[in-house]
Structures are given as structure tokens and as C-alpha cells.
Coordinates of N, CA, C and O in Angstrom, one line a residue:
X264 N -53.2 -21.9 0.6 CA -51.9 -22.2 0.8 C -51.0 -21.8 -0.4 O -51.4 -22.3 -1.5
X265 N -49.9 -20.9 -0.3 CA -48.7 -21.0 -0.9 C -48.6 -22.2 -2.0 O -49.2 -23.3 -1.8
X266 N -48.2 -22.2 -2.7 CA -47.3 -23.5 -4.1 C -45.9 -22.8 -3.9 O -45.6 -21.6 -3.8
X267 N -45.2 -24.0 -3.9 CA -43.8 -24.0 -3.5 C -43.2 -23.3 -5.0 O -43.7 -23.6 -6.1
X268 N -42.2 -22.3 -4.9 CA -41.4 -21.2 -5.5 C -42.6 -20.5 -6.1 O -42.8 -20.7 -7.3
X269 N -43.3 -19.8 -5.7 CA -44.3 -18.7 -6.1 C -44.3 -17.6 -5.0 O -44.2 -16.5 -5.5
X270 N -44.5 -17.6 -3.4 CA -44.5 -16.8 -2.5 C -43.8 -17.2 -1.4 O -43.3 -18.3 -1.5
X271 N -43.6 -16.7 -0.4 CA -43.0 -17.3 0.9 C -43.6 -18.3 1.3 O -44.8 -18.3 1.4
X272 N -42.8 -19.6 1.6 CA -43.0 -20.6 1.8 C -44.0 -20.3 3.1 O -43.9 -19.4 3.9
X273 N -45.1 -21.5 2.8 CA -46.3 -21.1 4.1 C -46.1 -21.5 5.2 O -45.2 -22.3 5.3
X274 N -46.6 -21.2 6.3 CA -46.5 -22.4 7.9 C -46.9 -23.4 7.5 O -45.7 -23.7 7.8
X275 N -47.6 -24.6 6.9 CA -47.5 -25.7 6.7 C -46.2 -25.9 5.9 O -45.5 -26.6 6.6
X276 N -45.8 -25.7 5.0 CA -44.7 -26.2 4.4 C -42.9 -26.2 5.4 O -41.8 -26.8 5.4
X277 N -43.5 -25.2 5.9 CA -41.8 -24.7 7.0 C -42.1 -25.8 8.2 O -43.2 -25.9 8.8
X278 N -41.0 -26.6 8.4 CA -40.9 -27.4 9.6 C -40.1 -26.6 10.8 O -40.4 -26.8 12.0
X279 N -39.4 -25.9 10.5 CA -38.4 -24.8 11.5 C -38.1 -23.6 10.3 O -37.7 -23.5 9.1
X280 N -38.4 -22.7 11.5 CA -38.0 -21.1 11.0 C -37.3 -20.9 12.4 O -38.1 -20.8 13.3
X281 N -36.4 -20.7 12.5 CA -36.1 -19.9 14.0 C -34.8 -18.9 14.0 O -34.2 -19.0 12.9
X282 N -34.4 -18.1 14.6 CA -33.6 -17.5 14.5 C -32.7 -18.0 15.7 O -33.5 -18.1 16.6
X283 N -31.6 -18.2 16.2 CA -30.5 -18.5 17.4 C -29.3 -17.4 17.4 O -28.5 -17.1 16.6
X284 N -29.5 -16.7 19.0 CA -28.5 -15.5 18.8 C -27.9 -15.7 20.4 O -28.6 -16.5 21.1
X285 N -27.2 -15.3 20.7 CA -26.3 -14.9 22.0 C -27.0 -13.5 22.6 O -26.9 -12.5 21.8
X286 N -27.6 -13.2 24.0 CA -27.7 -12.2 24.6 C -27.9 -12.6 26.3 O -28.6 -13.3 26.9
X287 N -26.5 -11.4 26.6 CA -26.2 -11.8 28.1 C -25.5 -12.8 28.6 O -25.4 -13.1 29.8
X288 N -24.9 -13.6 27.2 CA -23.6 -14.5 27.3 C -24.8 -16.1 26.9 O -24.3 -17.2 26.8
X289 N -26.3 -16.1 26.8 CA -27.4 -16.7 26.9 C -27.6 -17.3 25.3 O -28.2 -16.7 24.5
X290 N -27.4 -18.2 25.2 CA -28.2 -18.7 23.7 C -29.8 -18.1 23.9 O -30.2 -18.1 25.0
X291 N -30.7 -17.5 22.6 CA -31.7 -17.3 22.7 C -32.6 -17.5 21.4 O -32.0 -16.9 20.5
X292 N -33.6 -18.0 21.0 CA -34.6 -18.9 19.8 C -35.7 -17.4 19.9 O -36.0 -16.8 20.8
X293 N -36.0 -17.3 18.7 CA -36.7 -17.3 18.1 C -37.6 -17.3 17.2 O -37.1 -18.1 16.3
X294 N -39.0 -16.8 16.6 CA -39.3 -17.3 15.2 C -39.0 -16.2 14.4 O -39.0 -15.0 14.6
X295 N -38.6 -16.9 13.1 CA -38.2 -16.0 12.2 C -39.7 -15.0 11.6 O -40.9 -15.3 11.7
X296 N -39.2 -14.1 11.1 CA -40.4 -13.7 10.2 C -40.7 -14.1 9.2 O -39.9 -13.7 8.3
X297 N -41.7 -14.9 8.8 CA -42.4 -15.3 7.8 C -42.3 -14.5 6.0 O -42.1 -15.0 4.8
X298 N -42.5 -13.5 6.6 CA -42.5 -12.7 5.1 C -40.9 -12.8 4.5 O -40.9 -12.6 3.3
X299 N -39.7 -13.0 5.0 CA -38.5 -12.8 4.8 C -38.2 -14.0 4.3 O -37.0 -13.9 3.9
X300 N -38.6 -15.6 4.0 CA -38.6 -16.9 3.9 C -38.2 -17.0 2.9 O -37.4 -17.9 2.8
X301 N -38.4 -16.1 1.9 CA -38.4 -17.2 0.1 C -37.3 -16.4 0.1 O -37.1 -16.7 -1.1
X302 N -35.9 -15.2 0.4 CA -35.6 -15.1 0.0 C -33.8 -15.3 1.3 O -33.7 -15.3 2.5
X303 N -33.2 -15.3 0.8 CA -31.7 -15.4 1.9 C -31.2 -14.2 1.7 O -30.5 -14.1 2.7
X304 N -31.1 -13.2 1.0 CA -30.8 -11.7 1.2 C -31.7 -11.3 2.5 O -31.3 -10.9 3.6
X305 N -32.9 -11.4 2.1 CA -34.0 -10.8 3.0 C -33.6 -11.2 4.7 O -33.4 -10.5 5.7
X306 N -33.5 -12.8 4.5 CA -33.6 -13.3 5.8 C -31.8 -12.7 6.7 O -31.7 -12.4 7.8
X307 N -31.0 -12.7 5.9 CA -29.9 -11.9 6.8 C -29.4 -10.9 6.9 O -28.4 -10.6 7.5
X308 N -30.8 -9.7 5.9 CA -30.8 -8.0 6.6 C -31.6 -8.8 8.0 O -31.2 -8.5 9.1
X309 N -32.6 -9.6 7.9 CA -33.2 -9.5 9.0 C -32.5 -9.9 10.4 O -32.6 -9.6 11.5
X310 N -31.4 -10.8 9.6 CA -30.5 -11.2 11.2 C -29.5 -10.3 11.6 O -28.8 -10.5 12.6
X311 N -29.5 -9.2 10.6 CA -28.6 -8.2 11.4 C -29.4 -7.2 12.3 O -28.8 -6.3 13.0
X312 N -30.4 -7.4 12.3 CA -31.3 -6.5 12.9 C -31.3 -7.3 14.4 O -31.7 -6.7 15.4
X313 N -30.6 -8.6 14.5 CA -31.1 -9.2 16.2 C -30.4 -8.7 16.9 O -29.4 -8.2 16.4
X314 N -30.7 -8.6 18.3 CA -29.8 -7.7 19.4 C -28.8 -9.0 20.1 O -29.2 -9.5 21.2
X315 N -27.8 -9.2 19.5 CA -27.0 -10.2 19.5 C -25.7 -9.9 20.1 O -25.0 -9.0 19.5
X316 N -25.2 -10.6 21.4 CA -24.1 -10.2 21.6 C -22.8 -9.8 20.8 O -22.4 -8.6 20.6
X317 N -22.4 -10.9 20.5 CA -21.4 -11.0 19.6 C -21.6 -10.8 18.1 O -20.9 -11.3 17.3
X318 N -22.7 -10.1 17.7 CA -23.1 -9.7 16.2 C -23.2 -10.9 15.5 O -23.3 -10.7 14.3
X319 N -23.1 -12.4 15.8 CA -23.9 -13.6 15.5 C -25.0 -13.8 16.0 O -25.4 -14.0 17.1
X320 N -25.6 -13.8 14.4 CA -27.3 -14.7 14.7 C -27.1 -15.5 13.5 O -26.4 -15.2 12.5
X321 N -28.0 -16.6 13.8 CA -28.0 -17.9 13.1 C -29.4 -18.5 12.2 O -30.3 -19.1 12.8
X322 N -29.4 -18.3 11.4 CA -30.7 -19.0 10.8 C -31.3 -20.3 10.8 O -30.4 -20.9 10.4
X323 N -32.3 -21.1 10.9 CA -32.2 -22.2 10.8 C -33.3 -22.4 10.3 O -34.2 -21.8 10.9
X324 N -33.8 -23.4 9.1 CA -34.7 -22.9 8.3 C -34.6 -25.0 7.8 O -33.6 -25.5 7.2
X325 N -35.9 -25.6 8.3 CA -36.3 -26.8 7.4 C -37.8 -26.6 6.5 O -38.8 -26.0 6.8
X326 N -37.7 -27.2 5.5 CA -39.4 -27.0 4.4 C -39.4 -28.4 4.3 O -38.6 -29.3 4.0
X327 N -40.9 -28.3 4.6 CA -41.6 -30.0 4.4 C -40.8 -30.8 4.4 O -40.7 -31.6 3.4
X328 N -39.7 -31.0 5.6 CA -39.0 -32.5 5.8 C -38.2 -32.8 4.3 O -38.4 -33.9 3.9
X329 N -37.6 -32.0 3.6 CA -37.0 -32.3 2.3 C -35.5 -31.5 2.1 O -34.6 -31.9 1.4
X330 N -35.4 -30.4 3.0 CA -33.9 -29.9 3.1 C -34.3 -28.4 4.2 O -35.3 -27.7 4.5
X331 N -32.6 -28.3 4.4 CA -32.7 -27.1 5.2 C -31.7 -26.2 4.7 O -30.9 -26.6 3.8
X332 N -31.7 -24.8 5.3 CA -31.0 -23.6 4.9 C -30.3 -23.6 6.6 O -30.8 -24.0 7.7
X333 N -29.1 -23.0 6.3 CA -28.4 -22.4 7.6 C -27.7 -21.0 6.5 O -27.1 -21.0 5.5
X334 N -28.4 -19.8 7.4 CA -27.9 -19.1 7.0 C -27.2 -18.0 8.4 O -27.9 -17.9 9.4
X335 N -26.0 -17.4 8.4 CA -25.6 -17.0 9.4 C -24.4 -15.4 8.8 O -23.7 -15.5 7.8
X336 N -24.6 -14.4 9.7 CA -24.1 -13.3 9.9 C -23.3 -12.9 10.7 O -23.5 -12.6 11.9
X337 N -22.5 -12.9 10.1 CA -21.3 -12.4 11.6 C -21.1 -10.6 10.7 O -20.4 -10.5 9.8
X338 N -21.6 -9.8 11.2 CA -21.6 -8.2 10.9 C -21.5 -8.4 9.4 O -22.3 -9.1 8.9
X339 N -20.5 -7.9 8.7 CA -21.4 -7.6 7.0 C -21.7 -9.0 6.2 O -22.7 -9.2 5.5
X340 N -20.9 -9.7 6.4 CA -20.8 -11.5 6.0 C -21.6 -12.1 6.1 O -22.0 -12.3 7.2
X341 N -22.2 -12.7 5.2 CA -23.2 -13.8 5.0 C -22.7 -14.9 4.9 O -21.7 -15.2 4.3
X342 N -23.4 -15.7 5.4 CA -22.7 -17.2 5.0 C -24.0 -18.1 5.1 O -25.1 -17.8 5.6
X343 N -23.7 -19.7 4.1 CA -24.5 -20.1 3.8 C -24.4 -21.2 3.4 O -23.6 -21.7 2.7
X344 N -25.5 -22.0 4.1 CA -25.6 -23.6 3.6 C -26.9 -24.4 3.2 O -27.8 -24.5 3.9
X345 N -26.9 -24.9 1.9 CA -28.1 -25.4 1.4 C -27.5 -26.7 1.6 O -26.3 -27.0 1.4
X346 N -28.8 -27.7 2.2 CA -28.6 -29.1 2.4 C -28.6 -29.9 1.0 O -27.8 -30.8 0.9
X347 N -29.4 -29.3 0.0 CA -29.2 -30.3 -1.2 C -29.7 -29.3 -2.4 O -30.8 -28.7 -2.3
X348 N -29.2 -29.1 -3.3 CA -29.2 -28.1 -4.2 C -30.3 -28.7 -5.1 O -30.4 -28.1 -6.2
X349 N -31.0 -29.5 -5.2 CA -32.2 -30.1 -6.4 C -33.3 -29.1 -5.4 O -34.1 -28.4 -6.0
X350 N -33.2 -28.9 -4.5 CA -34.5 -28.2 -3.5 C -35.1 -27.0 -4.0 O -36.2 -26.7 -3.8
X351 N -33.7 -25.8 -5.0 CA -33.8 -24.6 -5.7 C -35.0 -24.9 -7.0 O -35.7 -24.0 -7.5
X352 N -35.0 -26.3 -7.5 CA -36.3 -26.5 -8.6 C -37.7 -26.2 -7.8 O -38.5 -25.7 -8.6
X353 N -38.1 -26.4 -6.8 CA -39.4 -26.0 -6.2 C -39.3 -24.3 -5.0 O -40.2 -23.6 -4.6
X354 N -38.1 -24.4 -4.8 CA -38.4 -23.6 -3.4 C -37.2 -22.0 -3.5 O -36.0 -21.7 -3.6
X355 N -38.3 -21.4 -3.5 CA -37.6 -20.0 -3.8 C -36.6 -19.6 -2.8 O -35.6 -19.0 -3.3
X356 N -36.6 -20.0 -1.2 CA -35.8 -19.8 -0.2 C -34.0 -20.8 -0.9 O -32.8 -20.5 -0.6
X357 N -34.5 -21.9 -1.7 CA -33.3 -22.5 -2.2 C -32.6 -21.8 -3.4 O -31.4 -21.7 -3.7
X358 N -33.4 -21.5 -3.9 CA -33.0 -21.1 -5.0 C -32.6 -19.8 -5.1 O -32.1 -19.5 -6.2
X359 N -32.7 -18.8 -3.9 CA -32.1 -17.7 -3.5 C -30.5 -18.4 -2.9 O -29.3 -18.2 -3.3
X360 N -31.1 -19.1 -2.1 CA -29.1 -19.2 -1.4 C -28.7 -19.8 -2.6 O -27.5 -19.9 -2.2
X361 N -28.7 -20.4 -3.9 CA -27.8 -20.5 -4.5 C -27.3 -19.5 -5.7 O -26.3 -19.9 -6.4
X362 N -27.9 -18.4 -6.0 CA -28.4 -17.2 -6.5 C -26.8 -16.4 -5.5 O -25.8 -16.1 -6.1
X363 N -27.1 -16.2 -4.1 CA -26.6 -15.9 -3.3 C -24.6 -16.4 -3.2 O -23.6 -15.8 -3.0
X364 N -25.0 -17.8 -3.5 CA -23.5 -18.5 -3.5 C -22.7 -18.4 -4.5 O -21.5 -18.5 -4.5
X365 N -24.2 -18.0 -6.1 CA -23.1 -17.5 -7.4 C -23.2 -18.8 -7.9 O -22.6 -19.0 -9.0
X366 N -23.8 -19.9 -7.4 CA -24.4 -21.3 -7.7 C -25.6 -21.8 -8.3 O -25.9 -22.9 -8.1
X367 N -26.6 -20.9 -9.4 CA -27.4 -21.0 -9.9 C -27.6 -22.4 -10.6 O -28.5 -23.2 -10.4
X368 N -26.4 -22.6 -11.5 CA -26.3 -23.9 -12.5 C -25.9 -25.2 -12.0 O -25.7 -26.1 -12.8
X369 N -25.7 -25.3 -10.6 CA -25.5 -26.2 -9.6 C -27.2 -27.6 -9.6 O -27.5 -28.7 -9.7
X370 N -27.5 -26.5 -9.5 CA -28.9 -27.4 -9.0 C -29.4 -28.3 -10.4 O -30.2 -29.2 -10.3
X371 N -28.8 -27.8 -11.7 CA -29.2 -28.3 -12.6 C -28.1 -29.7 -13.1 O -28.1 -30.7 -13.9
X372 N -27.4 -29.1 -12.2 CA -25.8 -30.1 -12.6 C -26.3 -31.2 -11.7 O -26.2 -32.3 -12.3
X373 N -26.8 -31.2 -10.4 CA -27.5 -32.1 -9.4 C -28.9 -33.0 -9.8 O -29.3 -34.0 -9.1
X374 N -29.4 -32.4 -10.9 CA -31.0 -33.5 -11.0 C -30.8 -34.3 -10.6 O -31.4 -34.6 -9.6
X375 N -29.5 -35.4 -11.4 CA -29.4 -36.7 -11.6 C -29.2 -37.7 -10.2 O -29.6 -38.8 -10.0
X376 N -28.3 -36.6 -9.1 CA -28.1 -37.4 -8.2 C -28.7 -38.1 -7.6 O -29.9 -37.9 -7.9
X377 N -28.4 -39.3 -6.6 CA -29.7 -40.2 -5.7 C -29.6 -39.6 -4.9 O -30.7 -39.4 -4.4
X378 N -28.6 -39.0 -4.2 CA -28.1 -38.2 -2.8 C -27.8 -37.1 -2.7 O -26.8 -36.6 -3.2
X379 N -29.0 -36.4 -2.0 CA -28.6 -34.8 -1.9 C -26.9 -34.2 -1.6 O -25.9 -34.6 -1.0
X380 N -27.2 -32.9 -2.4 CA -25.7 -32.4 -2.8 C -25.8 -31.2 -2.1 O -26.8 -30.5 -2.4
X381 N -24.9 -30.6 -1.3 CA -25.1 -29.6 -0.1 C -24.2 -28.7 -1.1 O -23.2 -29.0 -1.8
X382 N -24.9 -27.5 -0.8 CA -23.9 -26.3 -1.2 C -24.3 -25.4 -0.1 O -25.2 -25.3 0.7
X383 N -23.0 -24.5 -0.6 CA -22.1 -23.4 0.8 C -21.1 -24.0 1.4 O -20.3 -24.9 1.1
X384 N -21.2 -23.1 2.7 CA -20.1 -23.2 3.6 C -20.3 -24.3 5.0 O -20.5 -23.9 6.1
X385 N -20.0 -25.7 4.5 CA -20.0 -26.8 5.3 C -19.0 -25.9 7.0 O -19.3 -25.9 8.2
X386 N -18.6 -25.6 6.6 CA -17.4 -24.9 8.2 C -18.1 -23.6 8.4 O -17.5 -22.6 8.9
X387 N -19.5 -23.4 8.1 CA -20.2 -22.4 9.0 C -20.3 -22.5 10.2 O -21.0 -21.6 10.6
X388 N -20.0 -23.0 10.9 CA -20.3 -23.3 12.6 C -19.1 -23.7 13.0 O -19.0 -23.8 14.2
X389 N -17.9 -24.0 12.4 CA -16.7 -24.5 12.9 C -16.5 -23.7 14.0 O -16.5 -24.3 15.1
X390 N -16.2 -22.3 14.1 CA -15.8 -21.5 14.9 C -16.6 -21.5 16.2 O -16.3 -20.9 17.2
X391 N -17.8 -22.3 16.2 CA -18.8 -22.2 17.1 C -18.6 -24.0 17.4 O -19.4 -24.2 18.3
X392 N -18.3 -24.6 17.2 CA -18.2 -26.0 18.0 C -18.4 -27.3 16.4 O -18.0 -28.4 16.4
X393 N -19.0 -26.6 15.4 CA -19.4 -28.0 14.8 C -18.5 -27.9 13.5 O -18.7 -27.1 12.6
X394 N -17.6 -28.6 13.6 CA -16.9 -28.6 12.0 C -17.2 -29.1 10.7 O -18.2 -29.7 10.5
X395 N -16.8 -28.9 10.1 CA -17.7 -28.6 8.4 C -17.7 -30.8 8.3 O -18.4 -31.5 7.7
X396 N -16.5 -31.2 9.2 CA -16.8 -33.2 8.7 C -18.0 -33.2 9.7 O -19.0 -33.3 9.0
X397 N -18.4 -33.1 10.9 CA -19.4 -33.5 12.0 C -20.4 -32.6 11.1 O -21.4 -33.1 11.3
X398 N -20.6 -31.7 10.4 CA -21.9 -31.0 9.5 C -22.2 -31.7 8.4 O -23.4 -32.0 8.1
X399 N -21.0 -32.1 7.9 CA -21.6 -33.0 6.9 C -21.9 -34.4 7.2 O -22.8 -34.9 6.5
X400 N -21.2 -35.1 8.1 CA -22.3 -36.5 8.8 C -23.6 -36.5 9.2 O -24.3 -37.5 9.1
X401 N -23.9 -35.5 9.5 CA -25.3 -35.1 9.8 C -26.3 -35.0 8.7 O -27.4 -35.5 8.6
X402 N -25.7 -34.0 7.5 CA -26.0 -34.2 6.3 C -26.1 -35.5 5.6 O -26.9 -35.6 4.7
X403 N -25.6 -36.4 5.9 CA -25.4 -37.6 5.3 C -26.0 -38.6 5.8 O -26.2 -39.8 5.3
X404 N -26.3 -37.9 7.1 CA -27.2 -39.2 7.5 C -28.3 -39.3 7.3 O -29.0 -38.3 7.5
X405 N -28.9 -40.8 6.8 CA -30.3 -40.6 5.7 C -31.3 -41.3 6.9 O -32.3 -41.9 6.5
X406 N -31.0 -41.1 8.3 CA -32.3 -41.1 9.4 C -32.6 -40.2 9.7 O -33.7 -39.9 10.2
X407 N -31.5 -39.3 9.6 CA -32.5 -37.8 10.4 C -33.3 -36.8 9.1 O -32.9 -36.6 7.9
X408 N -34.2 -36.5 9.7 CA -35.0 -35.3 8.8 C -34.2 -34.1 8.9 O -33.3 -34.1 9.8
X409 N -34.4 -33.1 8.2 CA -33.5 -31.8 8.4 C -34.2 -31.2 9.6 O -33.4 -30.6 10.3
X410 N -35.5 -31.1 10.1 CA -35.1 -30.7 11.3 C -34.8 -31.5 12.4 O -34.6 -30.9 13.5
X411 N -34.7 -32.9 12.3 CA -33.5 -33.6 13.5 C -32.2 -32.9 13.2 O -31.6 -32.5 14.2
X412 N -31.6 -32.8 11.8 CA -30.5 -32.4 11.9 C -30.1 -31.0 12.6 O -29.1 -30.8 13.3
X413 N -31.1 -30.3 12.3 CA -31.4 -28.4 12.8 C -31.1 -28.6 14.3 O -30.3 -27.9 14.9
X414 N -31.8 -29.7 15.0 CA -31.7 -30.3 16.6 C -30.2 -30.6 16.9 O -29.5 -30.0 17.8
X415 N -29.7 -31.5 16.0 CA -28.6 -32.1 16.3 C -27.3 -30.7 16.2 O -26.3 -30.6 16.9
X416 N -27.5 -30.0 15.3 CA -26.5 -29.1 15.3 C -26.6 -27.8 16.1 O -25.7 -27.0 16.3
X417 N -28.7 -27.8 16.7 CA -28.3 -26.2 18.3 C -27.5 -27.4 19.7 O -26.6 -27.2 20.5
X418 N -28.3 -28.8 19.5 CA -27.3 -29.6 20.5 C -25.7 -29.4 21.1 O -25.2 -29.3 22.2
X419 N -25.1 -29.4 19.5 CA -24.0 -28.9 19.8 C -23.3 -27.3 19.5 O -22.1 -27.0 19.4
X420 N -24.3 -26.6 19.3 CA -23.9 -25.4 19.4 C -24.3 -24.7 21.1 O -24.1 -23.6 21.6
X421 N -25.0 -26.0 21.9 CA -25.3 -25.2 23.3 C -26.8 -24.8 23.3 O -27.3 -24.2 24.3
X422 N -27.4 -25.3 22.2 CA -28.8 -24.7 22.9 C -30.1 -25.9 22.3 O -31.2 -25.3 22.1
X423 N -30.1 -27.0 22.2 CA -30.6 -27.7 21.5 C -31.6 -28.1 22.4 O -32.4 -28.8 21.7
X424 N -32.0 -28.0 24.0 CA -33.0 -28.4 24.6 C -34.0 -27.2 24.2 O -35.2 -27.4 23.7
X425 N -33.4 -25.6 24.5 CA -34.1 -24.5 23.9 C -34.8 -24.7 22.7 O -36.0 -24.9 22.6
X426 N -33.9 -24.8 21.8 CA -34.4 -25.2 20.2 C -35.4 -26.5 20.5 O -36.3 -26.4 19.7
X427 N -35.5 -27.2 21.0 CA -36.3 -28.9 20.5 C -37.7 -27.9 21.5 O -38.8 -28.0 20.9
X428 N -37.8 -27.3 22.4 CA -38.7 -27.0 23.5 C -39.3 -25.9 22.2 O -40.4 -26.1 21.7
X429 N -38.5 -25.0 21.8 CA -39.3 -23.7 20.7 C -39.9 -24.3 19.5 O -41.1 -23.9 19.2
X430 N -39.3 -25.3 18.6 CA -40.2 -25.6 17.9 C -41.2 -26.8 17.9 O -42.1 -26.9 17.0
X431 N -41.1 -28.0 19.2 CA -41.9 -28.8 19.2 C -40.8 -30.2 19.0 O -40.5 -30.4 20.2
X432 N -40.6 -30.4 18.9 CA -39.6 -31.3 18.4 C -39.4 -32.2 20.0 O -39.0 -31.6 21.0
X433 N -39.8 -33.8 20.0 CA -39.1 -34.5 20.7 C -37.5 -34.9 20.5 O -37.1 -35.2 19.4
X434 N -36.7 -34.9 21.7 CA -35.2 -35.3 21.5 C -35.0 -36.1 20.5 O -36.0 -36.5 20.0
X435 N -34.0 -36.5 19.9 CA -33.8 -37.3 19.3 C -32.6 -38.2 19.4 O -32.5 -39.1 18.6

């Protein structure tokens, strides 16, 4: 197995890898490619590569029940949300999106916190149904795991029975 920030995070360590795209007006899941994991450059050349209606595809990315990545493309634009910036000390997929955000010294400004500290773009999904306050309640809420949260936000983006059926996940 992988050690966390040395190689792409392993299938044991990844709770959700999936990719979520529009084709034929259709939400559509599925698994991301493995080798593209540790870095957020990598993973959204790879989401421009999906055959996506509307040139949105969505990333959705939990590690070992401790934080998630939403990374998303709308044609040259990247956008990006790390659930808690301390995650960049072990995990190279974190420590890329904040590399990415121009937020390197963030994670170091965060040790101290008791409560994870989200960096990016909280209003990544606004245009699609979930606004950056209902993104961050979900963030905030200290019952769900990041992939309940991954559930709760294809829920309301329209595909969340899809999503909970592709990675395993009972409702929540």
C-alpha cells in the first residue's frame, strides 16, 4: 500500500473517486482514474477529456473518511474546494489543490484549529443548485463523513441515488 503524500492515494485509502457529468440531458457517475489522484492539475486535464454535455464535469474525491476535494471544469476553468486545509500535511491530492489555489501557507496557518478550515470556492455548485451557505452546512456538519457529504451534495445536484448505487454508499 501507498503512505499518504508519497504516490497516488491507494483504493484503500480513497472512500470516493468518481467523476459526475451531464450526457443526453442525463447525470452520469463514473470512476475516476486512479493514477491522476495525488494531483488536481492532473485530475482536471482528465475532466476535460469527459464527453459532457454542457463542458461540466465534476470531481468528487473522499480519503480515508478525513476530507474531500470537489474539483470542477467548466471548459478552461478550474475550480476548487478542499474540505479542510490540515489534510495538505499528509495527502498530496491536498496539498496540490492548495498549490492550485495559490494557498500553500494556509495549511500551516490551520495546524492549530479544532475545526477543519475549507479552502476554495465554497459557490462551486451554486449555479447548479447548492449554494456556497447550504455547502458549507454540510461542511460543518460534524455527523456526516465526507463521503455522506459527497451523497448529500449529487442529492442535490440531481444524481445522488446514481452516486450512493456507484460507490456503495447506503442513503443517508
Amino acid at each position: 500500500m501507498d503512505t499518504p503524500g508519497t504516490d497516488a492515494e491507494s483504493d484503500d485509502e480513497l472512500d470516493v473517486a468518481v467523476v459526475a457529468y451531464r450526457r443526453a440531458g442525463e447525470w452520469q457517475v463514473d470512476d475516476l482514474v486512479t493514477e491522476l489522484l495525488d494531483d488536481v492539475g492532473a485530475i482536471a486535464a482528465g475532466l476535460r477529456r469527459v464527453p459532457s454535455d454542457d463542458g461540466v464535469a465534476l470531481a468528487l474525491i473522499s480519503v480515508e473518511e478525513d476530507f474531500l476535494v470537489l474539483v470542477r471544469v467548466v471548459g478552461d476553468s478550474t475550480r476548487v474546494l478542499l474540505s479542510d486545509v490540515t489534510a495538505a500535511e499528509e495527502w498530496d491530492v491536498a496539498e496540490s489543490a492548495l498549490t492550485l489555489l495559490g494557498l500553500t501557507e494556509l495549511a500551516l496557518d490551520a495546524e492549530d484549529e479544532e475545526e477543519p478550515v475549507p479552502a476554495g470556492d465554497l459557490a462551486i455548485l451554486a449555479d447548479l443548485g447548492v449554494s456556497a451557505e447550504d455547502l458549507t452546512d454540510l461542511l460543518e456538519d460534524d455527523e456526516l463523513l465526507p463521503e455522506e457529504v459527497l451523497s448529500e451534495i449529487a442529492d442535490q445536484l440531481g444524481f445522488g441515488e446514481l452516486f450512493d448505487d456507484w460507490v456503495g454508499l447506503a442513503p443517508v
